[in-house]
CSV table of C-alpha atoms in Angstrom, one decimal:
chain,number,residue,atom,x,y,z
A,1,MET,CA,116.1,167.8,105.7
A,2,SER,CA,112.8,168.9,107.2
A,3,VAL,CA,110.4,166.7,109.1
A,4,LEU,CA,108.0,166.6,106.2
A,5,GLU,CA,110.7,165.6,103.7
A,6,SER,CA,111.9,163.0,106.1
A,7,MET,CA,108.4,161.5,106.4
A,8,HIS,CA,107.9,161.6,102.7
A,9,TYR,CA,111.2,159.8,102.1
A,10,SER,CA,110.4,157.2,104.7
A,11,SER,CA,107.0,156.6,103.1
A,12,PHE,CA,108.5,156.3,99.7
A,13,SER,CA,111.1,153.8,100.9
A,14,LEU,CA,108.5,151.8,102.7
A,15,MET,CA,106.3,151.6,99.6
A,16,LYS,CA,109.3,150.6,97.5
A,17,LEU,CA,110.1,147.9,100.0
A,18,LEU,CA,106.6,146.6,100.0
A,19,LYS,CA,106.5,146.4,96.2
A,20,THR,CA,109.8,144.5,96.3
A,21,ASP,CA,108.4,142.1,98.9
A,22,ILE,CA,105.2,141.5,96.9
A,23,GLY,CA,107.1,141.0,93.7
A,24,HIS,CA,109.4,138.5,95.5
A,25,ILE,CA,106.4,136.6,96.8
A,26,GLN,CA,104.8,136.5,93.4
A,27,GLN,CA,108.0,135.2,91.8
A,28,SER,CA,108.4,132.6,94.6
A,29,ILE,CA,104.8,131.3,94.2
A,30,ALA,CA,105.1,131.1,90.4
A,31,LEU,CA,108.4,129.1,90.5
A,32,ILE,CA,107.2,126.7,93.2
A,33,ALA,CA,103.5,126.3,92.2
A,34,SER,CA,104.3,125.8,88.5
A,35,ASN,CA,105.7,122.4,89.4
A,36,ALA,CA,102.2,121.2,90.1
A,37,ALA,CA,102.1,120.5,86.3
A,38,ALA,CA,104.0,117.3,87.1
A,39,VAL,CA,100.7,115.9,88.4
A,40,LEU,CA,99.5,115.5,84.8
A,41,PRO,CA,102.1,113.0,83.6
A,42,ALA,CA,102.3,111.4,87.0
A,43,TYR,CA,98.6,110.7,87.0
A,44,TRP,CA,98.6,109.3,83.5
A,45,ALA,CA,101.6,107.1,84.3
A,46,LEU,CA,99.9,105.8,87.4
A,47,ARG,CA,96.7,105.2,85.4
A,48,GLN,CA,98.6,103.1,82.9
A,49,LYS,CA,100.4,101.2,85.7
A,50,ALA,CA,103.7,102.6,84.6
A,51,PHE,CA,105.0,102.8,88.2
A,52,ALA,CA,108.6,103.7,87.3
A,53,GLU,CA,107.5,106.7,85.3
A,54,TRP,CA,105.0,107.7,88.0
A,55,VAL,CA,107.7,107.7,90.7
A,56,LEU,CA,110.0,109.7,88.3
A,57,PHE,CA,107.5,112.5,87.5
A,58,THR,CA,106.3,112.7,91.1
A,59,SER,CA,109.9,113.0,92.4
A,60,SER,CA,110.8,115.5,89.7
A,61,GLY,CA,107.9,117.8,90.6
A,62,ILE,CA,108.6,117.6,94.3
A,63,SER,CA,112.4,118.1,94.0
A,64,SER,CA,111.9,121.0,91.7
A,65,GLY,CA,109.5,122.7,94.1
A,66,LEU,CA,111.9,122.1,97.0
A,67,TYR,CA,114.8,123.5,95.0
A,68,HIS,CA,113.1,126.7,94.1
A,69,ALA,CA,111.8,127.1,97.6
A,70,CYS,CA,115.4,127.1,98.8
A,71,ASP,CA,116.5,129.2,95.9
A,72,VAL,CA,114.2,132.0,96.7
A,73,GLY,CA,115.0,131.8,100.4
A,74,THR,CA,111.8,130.3,101.7
A,75,TRP,CA,113.0,127.0,103.1
A,76,CYS,CA,115.8,124.6,102.4
A,77,ALA,CA,115.0,120.9,103.1
A,78,LEU,CA,118.5,119.9,102.1
A,79,SER,CA,121.7,121.7,101.0
A,80,PHE,CA,121.3,124.0,98.0
A,81,SER,CA,123.7,121.9,95.8
A,82,VAL,CA,121.9,118.7,96.5
A,83,LEU,CA,118.5,120.2,95.7
A,84,GLN,CA,119.9,121.7,92.5
A,85,PHE,CA,121.3,118.4,91.4
A,86,MET,CA,118.1,116.6,92.1
A,87,ASP,CA,116.0,119.2,90.3
A,88,PHE,CA,118.1,119.1,87.1
A,89,TRP,CA,118.8,115.4,87.1
A,90,LEU,CA,115.2,114.3,87.6
A,91,SER,CA,113.9,116.8,85.1
A,92,PHE,CA,116.4,115.5,82.5
A,93,MET,CA,115.5,112.0,83.3
A,94,ALA,CA,111.8,112.8,83.0
A,95,VAL,CA,112.3,114.2,79.5
A,96,VAL,CA,114.3,111.2,78.2
A,97,SER,CA,112.2,108.6,80.0
A,98,THR,CA,109.1,110.0,78.2
A,99,PHE,CA,110.7,109.1,74.8
A,100,VAL,CA,111.8,105.7,76.0
A,101,TYR,CA,108.2,105.0,77.3
A,102,LEU,CA,106.9,105.4,73.7
A,103,THR,CA,108.7,102.2,72.7
A,104,THR,CA,107.3,98.7,73.4
A,105,ILE,CA,110.6,96.9,73.8
A,106,GLY,CA,111.2,94.3,76.5
A,107,GLU,CA,112.0,95.4,80.1
A,108,ALA,CA,115.6,94.1,79.8
A,109,TYR,CA,116.3,96.5,76.9
A,110,LYS,CA,114.4,99.3,78.5
A,111,ARG,CA,116.3,99.0,81.8
A,112,THR,CA,119.6,99.1,80.0
A,113,ILE,CA,118.7,102.3,78.1
A,114,GLN,CA,117.4,103.9,81.3
A,115,ILE,CA,120.6,103.1,83.2
A,116,VAL,CA,122.7,104.6,80.4
A,117,VAL,CA,120.5,107.6,80.4
A,118,ALA,CA,120.7,108.0,84.2
A,119,ILE,CA,124.5,108.0,84.0
A,120,LEU,CA,124.6,110.6,81.2
A,121,THR,CA,122.0,112.9,82.7
A,122,ALA,CA,123.7,112.7,86.2
A,123,LEU,CA,127.0,113.8,84.6
A,124,MET,CA,125.2,116.7,82.9
A,125,ALA,CA,123.5,117.7,86.2
A,126,ILE,CA,126.6,117.6,88.3
A,127,THR,CA,128.9,119.4,85.9
A,128,LYS,CA,127.2,122.3,84.1
A,129,ALA,CA,123.5,121.9,84.9
A,130,THR,CA,122.4,125.4,83.9
A,131,ARG,CA,124.0,125.7,80.5
A,132,SER,CA,121.5,126.5,77.8
A,133,SER,CA,122.7,123.7,75.5
A,134,ASN,CA,121.5,121.1,78.0
A,135,ILE,CA,118.0,121.1,76.7
A,136,ILE,CA,119.2,120.3,73.2
A,137,ILE,CA,121.4,117.5,74.5
A,138,VAL,CA,118.6,116.0,76.6
A,139,MET,CA,116.2,116.0,73.7
A,140,SER,CA,118.8,114.4,71.5
A,141,ILE,CA,119.5,111.7,74.0
A,142,GLY,CA,115.7,111.1,74.3
A,143,ALA,CA,115.3,110.9,70.5
A,144,LEU,CA,118.3,108.5,70.3
A,145,GLY,CA,116.8,106.3,73.0
A,146,LEU,CA,113.5,106.3,71.1
A,147,LEU,CA,115.2,105.4,67.8
A,148,ILE,CA,117.3,102.6,69.5
A,149,GLY,CA,114.1,101.2,71.1
A,150,TRP,CA,112.3,101.2,67.7
A,151,LEU,CA,115.2,99.5,66.0
A,152,ILE,CA,115.3,96.8,68.6
A,153,GLU,CA,111.5,96.4,68.4
A,154,PHE,CA,111.3,96.2,64.6
A,155,SER,CA,114.4,94.0,64.3
A,156,THR,CA,112.8,91.6,66.7
A,157,HIS,CA,109.4,91.8,65.0
A,158,PHE,CA,110.8,91.3,61.5
A,159,ARG,CA,113.7,88.9,62.3
A,160,SER,CA,112.0,86.2,60.3
A,161,PHE,CA,112.5,88.3,57.2
A,162,SER,CA,115.3,86.3,55.4
A,163,PHE,CA,117.1,86.9,52.2
A,164,SER,CA,117.3,83.6,50.4
A,165,SER,CA,119.1,83.1,47.0
A,166,GLU,CA,115.8,82.8,45.2
A,167,PHE,CA,114.6,86.1,46.8
A,168,CYS,CA,117.7,87.9,45.7
A,169,LEU,CA,117.5,86.7,42.1
A,170,ASN,CA,113.7,87.4,41.7
A,171,VAL,CA,113.8,91.2,41.4
A,172,PRO,CA,110.0,91.8,41.1
A,173,ALA,CA,109.2,89.6,44.1
A,174,ARG,CA,112.0,91.2,46.0
A,175,TRP,CA,110.7,94.8,45.5
A,176,GLN,CA,107.2,93.7,46.2
A,177,THR,CA,108.2,92.1,49.5
A,178,ILE,CA,110.2,95.1,50.5
A,179,ARG,CA,107.4,97.4,49.6
A,180,GLY,CA,104.9,95.3,51.6
A,181,TRP,CA,107.3,95.3,54.6
A,182,PHE,CA,107.7,99.1,54.4
A,183,ASN,CA,103.9,99.6,54.1
A,184,ASN,CA,103.4,97.4,57.2
A,185,LEU,CA,106.0,99.4,59.0
A,186,LEU,CA,104.2,102.7,58.2
A,187,LYS,CA,100.8,101.2,59.2
A,188,THR,CA,102.3,100.0,62.5
A,189,LEU,CA,103.7,103.5,63.3
A,190,TRP,CA,100.3,105.0,62.3
A,191,ARG,CA,98.4,102.7,64.6
A,192,ARG,CA,101.0,103.1,67.4
A,193,PHE,CA,100.2,106.7,68.3
A,194,ARG,CA,97.3,109.2,68.7
A,195,TRP,CA,98.8,111.8,66.4
A,196,GLY,CA,96.8,114.7,67.8
A,197,PHE,CA,98.5,114.2,71.1
A,198,VAL,CA,101.9,113.8,69.4
A,199,LEU,CA,101.4,117.2,67.7
A,200,ALA,CA,100.4,118.7,71.0
A,201,GLY,CA,103.4,117.1,72.7
A,202,PHE,CA,105.9,118.5,70.2
A,203,THR,CA,104.3,122.0,70.4
A,204,ALA,CA,104.6,122.0,74.2
A,205,LEU,CA,108.2,120.7,73.9
A,206,ALA,CA,109.1,123.5,71.5
A,207,MET,CA,107.6,126.0,73.9
A,208,ALA,CA,109.7,124.5,76.7
A,209,ALA,CA,112.8,124.8,74.7
A,210,ILE,CA,112.1,128.4,73.8
A,211,SER,CA,111.4,129.2,77.5
A,212,TRP,CA,114.7,127.6,78.5
A,213,LYS,CA,116.6,129.6,75.9
A,214,LEU,CA,114.9,132.9,76.9
A,215,GLU,CA,115.8,132.7,80.6
A,216,SER,CA,117.7,135.7,82.0
A,217,SER,CA,118.3,137.1,85.4
A,218,GLU,CA,115.5,139.7,85.0
A,219,SER,CA,112.8,137.4,83.6
A,220,TYR,CA,114.0,134.1,85.0
A,221,TRP,CA,110.9,133.5,87.1
A,222,ILE,CA,108.6,134.0,84.2
A,223,TRP,CA,110.3,131.8,81.7
A,224,HIS,CA,111.3,129.1,84.1
A,225,SER,CA,107.8,128.8,85.5
A,226,LEU,CA,106.6,128.5,81.9
A,227,TRP,CA,109.3,125.9,81.4
A,228,HIS,CA,107.8,123.8,84.3
A,229,VAL,CA,104.3,123.9,82.8
A,230,THR,CA,105.3,123.2,79.2
A,231,ILE,CA,107.8,120.4,79.8
A,232,TYR,CA,105.5,118.5,82.1
A,233,SER,CA,102.6,119.1,79.7
A,234,SER,CA,104.6,117.8,76.8
A,235,SER,CA,105.4,114.6,78.7
A,236,PHE,CA,101.7,114.3,79.5
A,237,PHE,CA,100.7,114.6,75.8
A,238,PHE,CA,103.4,112.2,74.7
A,239,LEU,CA,102.3,109.6,77.3
A,240,CYS,CA,98.7,110.0,76.1
A,241,SER,CA,99.7,109.5,72.5
A,242,LYS,CA,100.8,105.9,73.0
A,243,VAL,CA,98.4,103.2,71.9
A,244,ASP,CA,98.9,99.6,72.9
A,245,THR,CA,98.5,97.7,69.6
A,246,VAL,CA,100.7,94.7,70.5
A,247,ASN,CA,97.8,92.5,71.2
A,248,SER,CA,95.8,93.5,68.1
A,249,GLU,CA,98.9,93.0,65.9
A,250,ASN,CA,99.5,89.5,67.4
A,251,GLN,CA,95.9,88.7,66.7
A,252,ARG,CA,96.1,89.7,63.1
A,253,SER,CA,99.4,88.1,62.3
A,254,PRO,CA,98.2,84.4,62.3
A,255,ASP,CA,95.4,85.3,59.8
A,256,GLY,CA,98.0,87.1,57.6
A,257,ASN,CA,100.4,84.2,57.7
A,258,TYR,CA,97.6,81.8,57.0
A,259,ALA,CA,96.5,83.9,54.0
A,260,LEU,CA,100.0,84.0,52.6
A,261,THR,CA,100.5,80.3,53.1
A,262,ARG,CA,97.2,79.5,51.4
A,263,GLN,CA,98.0,81.8,48.5
A,264,ASP,CA,101.4,80.2,48.1
A,265,SER,CA,99.8,76.7,48.1
A,266,PHE,CA,97.4,77.7,45.4
A,267,ALA,CA,100.3,79.0,43.3
A,268,ARG,CA,102.2,75.8,43.7
A,269,GLY,CA,99.0,73.8,42.8
A,270,GLU,CA,98.7,75.7,39.6
């Protein structure tokens, strides 16, 4: 090999190495910096004085950034296995806790659900954290937690609804009462959320699920960075969608009960 050929080969190798280093730096920045999206739900939770959710989203963003910094070889604050567990566990917890936050059940019920969720998600994170089906399992757990919370809430709210013998025999009154109860339930759900934010939340959540499924060794940094942005954005939109209507409902209920009592007294007077 001549001197010119040797210089040309060395120059080509150097350029290839520089491109590789630049690409590695870009991927590292994308994976680490995309966790800044956790600021969105953390800020909203702090604004609403939901301190538990604020700690969770903040810790999730920080742990994910530290994990990816170690994964790309920049700096390892703790061992790789610990950082990986914290990243996946807190991200799973953040997703499920967002659904639980949408309920208005008492703190005792909410703590119980969160403890169960913490155990389940910890087992998922410590066993097979990177399997693609985890996102479906996490969303299912979150939806189940939301459903349980709603069932507890509505069963407590409508526990005065009794089925007397007269009610069971009077078919027209029974169906009218059930229809009124169902309409009140729909109105409560309609007033409970800002549905534009709900739609945006589900859109971002669907994009996060797609990003999770499309991850591969070649395009991991692209789709996983997009996963960070979309999953935290979906939590932010869902948090923004919640409307506190408990006080307004409590204020309206005495008037409604008074009107029903008054109407019933008129009927008996006739």
